[in-house]
Coordinates of C-alpha atoms in Angstrom, one line a residue:
Chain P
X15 CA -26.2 -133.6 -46.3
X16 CA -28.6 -133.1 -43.8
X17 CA -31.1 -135.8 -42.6
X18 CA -34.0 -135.4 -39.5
X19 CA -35.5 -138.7 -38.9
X20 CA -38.1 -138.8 -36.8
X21 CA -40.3 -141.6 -34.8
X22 CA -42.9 -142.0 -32.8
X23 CA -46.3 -143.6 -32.1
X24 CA -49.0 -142.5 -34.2
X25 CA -52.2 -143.5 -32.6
X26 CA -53.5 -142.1 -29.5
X27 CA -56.4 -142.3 -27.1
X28 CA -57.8 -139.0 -25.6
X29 CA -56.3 -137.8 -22.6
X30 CA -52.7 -140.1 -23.6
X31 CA -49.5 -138.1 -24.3
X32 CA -47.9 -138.0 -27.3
X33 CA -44.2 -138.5 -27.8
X34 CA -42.0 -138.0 -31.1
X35 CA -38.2 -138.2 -31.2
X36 CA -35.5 -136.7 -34.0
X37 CA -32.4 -137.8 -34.9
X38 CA -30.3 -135.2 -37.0
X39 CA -27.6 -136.5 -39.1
X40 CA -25.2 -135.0 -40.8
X41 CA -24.3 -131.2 -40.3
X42 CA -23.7 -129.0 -36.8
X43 CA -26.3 -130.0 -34.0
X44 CA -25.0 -126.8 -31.9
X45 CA -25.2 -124.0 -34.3
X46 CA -29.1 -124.2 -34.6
X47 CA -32.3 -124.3 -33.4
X48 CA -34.7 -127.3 -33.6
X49 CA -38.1 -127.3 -33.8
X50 CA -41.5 -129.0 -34.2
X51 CA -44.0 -128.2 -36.3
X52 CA -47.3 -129.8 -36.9
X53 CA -50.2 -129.7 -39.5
X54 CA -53.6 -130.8 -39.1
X55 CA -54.9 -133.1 -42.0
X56 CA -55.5 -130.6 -45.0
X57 CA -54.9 -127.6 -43.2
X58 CA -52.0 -125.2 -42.1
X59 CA -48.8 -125.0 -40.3
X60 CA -48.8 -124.7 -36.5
X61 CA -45.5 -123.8 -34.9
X62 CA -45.4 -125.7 -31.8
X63 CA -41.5 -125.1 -30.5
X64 CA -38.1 -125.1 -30.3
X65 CA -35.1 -125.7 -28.4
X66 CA -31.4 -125.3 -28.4
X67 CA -28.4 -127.5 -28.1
X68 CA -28.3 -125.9 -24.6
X69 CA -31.6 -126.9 -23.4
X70 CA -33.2 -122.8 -24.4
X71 CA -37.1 -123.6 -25.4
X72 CA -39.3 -121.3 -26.9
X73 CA -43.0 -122.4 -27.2
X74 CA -46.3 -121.3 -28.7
X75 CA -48.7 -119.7 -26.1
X76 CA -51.2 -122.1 -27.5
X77 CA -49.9 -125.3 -26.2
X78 CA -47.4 -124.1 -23.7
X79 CA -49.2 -126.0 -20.7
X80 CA -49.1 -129.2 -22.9
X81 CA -46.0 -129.4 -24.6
X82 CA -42.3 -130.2 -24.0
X83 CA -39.5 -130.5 -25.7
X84 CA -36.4 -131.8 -24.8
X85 CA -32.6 -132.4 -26.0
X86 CA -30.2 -135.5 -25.9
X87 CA -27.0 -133.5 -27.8
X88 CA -25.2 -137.1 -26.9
X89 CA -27.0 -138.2 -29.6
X90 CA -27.9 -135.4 -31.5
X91 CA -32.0 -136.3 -30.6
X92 CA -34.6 -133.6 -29.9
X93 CA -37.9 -135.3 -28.4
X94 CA -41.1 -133.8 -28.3
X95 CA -44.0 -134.5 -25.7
X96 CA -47.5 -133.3 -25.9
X97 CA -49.5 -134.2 -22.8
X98 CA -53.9 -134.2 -22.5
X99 CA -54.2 -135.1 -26.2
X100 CA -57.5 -134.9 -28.1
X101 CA -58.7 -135.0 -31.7
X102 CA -57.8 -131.5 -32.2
X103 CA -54.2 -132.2 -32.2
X104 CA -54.4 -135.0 -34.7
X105 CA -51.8 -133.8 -37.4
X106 CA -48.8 -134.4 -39.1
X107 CA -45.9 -133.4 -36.9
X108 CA -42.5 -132.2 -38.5
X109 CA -39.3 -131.8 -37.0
X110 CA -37.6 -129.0 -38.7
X111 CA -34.2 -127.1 -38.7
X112 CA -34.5 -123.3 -38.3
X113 CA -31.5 -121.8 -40.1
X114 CA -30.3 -118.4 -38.9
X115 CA -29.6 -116.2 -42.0
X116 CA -27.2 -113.3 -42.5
X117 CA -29.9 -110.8 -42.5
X118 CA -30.3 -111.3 -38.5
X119 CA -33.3 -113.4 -39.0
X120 CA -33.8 -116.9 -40.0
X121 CA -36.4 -120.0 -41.5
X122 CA -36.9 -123.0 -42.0
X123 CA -34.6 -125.6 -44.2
X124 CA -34.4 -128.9 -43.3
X125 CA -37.7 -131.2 -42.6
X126 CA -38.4 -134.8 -41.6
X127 CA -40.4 -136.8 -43.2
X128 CA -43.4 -136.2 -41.1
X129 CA -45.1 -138.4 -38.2
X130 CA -48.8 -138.8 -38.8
X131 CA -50.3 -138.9 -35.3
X132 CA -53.8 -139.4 -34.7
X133 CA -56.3 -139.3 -31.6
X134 CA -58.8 -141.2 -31.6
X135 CA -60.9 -143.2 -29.2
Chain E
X28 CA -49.3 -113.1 -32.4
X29 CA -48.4 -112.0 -35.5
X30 CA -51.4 -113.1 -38.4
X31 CA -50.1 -113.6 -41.7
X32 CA -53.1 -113.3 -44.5
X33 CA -52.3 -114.7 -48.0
X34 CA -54.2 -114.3 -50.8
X35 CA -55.6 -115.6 -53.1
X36 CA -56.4 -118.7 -51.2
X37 CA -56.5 -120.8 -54.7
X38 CA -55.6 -120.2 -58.0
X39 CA -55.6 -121.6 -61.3
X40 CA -53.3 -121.3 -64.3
X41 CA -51.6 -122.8 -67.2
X42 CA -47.9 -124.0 -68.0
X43 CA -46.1 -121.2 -68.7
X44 CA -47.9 -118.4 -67.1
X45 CA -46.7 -115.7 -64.5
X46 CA -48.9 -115.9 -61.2
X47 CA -48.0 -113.9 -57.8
X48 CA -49.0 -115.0 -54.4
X49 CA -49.5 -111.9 -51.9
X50 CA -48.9 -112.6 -48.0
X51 CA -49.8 -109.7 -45.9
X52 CA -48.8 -109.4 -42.1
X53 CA -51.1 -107.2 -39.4
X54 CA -47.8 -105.7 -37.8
X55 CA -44.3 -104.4 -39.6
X56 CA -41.6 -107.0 -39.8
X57 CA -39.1 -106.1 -41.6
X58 CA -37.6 -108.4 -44.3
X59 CA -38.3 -111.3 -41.8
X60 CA -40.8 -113.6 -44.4
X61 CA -39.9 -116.5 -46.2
X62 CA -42.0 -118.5 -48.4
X63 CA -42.4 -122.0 -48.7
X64 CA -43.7 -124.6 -51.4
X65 CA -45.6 -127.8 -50.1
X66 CA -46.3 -131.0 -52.6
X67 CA -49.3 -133.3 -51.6
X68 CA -47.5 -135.6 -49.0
X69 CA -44.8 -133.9 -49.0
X70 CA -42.9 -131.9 -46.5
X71 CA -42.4 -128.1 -47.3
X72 CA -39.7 -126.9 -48.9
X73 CA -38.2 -124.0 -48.4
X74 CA -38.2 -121.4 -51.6
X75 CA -37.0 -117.6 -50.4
X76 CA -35.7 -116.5 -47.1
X77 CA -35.2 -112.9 -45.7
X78 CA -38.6 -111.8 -48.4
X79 CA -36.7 -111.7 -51.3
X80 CA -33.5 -114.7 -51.1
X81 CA -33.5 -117.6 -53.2
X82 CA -32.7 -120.7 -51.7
X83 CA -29.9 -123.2 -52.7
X84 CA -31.2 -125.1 -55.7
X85 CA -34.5 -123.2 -56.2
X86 CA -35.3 -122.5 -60.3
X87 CA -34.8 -118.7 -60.3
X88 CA -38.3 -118.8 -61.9
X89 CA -39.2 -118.2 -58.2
X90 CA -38.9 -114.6 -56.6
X91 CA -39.9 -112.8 -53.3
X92 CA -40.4 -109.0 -52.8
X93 CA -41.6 -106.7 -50.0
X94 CA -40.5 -105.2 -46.8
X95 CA -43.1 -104.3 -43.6
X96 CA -46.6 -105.7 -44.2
X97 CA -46.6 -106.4 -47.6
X98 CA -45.0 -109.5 -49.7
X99 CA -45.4 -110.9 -53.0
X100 CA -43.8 -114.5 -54.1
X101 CA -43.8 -114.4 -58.0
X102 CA -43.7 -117.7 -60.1
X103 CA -42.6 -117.1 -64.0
X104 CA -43.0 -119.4 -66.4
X105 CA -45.1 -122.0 -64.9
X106 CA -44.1 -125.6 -64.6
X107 CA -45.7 -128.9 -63.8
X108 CA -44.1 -129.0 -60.6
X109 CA -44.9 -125.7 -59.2
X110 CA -48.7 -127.0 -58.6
X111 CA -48.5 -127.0 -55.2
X112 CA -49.7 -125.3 -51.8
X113 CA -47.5 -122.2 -50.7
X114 CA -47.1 -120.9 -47.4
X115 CA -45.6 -117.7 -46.3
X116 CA -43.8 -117.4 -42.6
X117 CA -42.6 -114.7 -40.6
X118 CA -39.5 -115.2 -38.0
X119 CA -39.8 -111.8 -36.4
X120 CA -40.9 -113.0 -33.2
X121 CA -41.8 -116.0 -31.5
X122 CA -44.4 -117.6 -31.9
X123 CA -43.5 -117.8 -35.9
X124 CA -46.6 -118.1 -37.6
X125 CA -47.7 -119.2 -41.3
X126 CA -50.2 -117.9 -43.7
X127 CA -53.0 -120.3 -44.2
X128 CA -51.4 -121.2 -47.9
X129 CA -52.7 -120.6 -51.1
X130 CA -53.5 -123.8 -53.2
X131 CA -52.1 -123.3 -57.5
X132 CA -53.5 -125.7 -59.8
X133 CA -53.7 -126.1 -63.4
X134 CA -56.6 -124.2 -64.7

């Protein structure tokens, strides 16, 4: 089975970065793609990025300038950094296994538990 | 980027009613659309894949349809549980977006 388990601080000052890490256990870490997805508190989904077991990112246009994310396949960790924070990107962030299907496309399987993260002066 | 427009944003029904859930996209793409299913303070869950393929331990209650712009997620035979938010996704390109979820209660 399985298991992301992510960490991470949740409570940010404007203008501080924000950092989450995820563990995946159980299951190949090489045959997918790992991502982060976050969502504002009672809105949407926001896909933020991705990355490989090689180190291959994709990123959303929106928050490219802002946003890293990174790959420890020692330990099977993805990390994500978002730099310049404010109160917009208060939201639950999810770190999220994108599945590639046989149809030549993929979605979206396994999710953590969610890291609330809120900015906030 | 590719928009993705559900509607109805909310609806209500009873236990035991059929409701459908259309997600429309502003470009073709293909079969690539899954749907999702999000409890309060939960996670979302994955329901169909590929617009019309049930996931792994999802009641067959649930079904997708549709190819191009246009998608439908039906729900027969409503159930307590299935009050929830869902959220349709397209993978045809990055950056994958969402629809902006429609909310089922219990009328």
């Amino acid at each position: 089975q399985v298991q992301l388990q992510q960490w991470g601080a949740g409570l940010l000052k404007p203008s501080e970065t924000l950092s989450l890490t995820c563990a995946v256990h159980g299951g190949s870490f090489s045959a997918y793609y790992w991502t982060w997805i976050r969502q504002p508190p009672g809105k949407g989904l926001e896909w933020i990025g991705e990355i490989n077991h090689r180190g291959s990112t994709n990123y959303n246009p929106s928050l490219k300038s802002r946003v890293t994310i990174s790959v420890d396949t020692s330990k099977s960790q993805i990390s994500l950094n978002l730099s310049s924070v404010t109160a917009a990107d208060t939201a639950v962030y999810y770190c999220v296994r994108r599945m590639f299907s046989g149809y030549d496309q993929s979605h979206f399987d396994y999710w953590g538990q969610g890291t609330l993260v809120t900015v906030s002066s | 980027d590719i928009q993705m427009t559900q509607s109805p944003s909310s609806l209500s029904a009873s236990v035991g009613d059929r409701v459908t859930i259309t997600c429309r996209a502003s470009q073709s793409i293909s079969i690539y659309l899954n749907w999702y299913q999000q409890r309060p303070g939960k996670a979302p869950m994955l329901l169909i894949y590929a617009a019309s393929n049930l996931q792994s331990a999802v009641p067959s209650r649930f079904s997708g349809s549709g190819s191009g712009t246009d998608f439908t997620l039906t729900i027969s035979n409503l159930q307590p549980e299935d009050f929830a938010t869902y959220y349709c996704q397209h993978s045809y390109s990055t950056p994958y977006t969402f629809g902006q979820g429609t909310k089922l209660d219990i009328k």
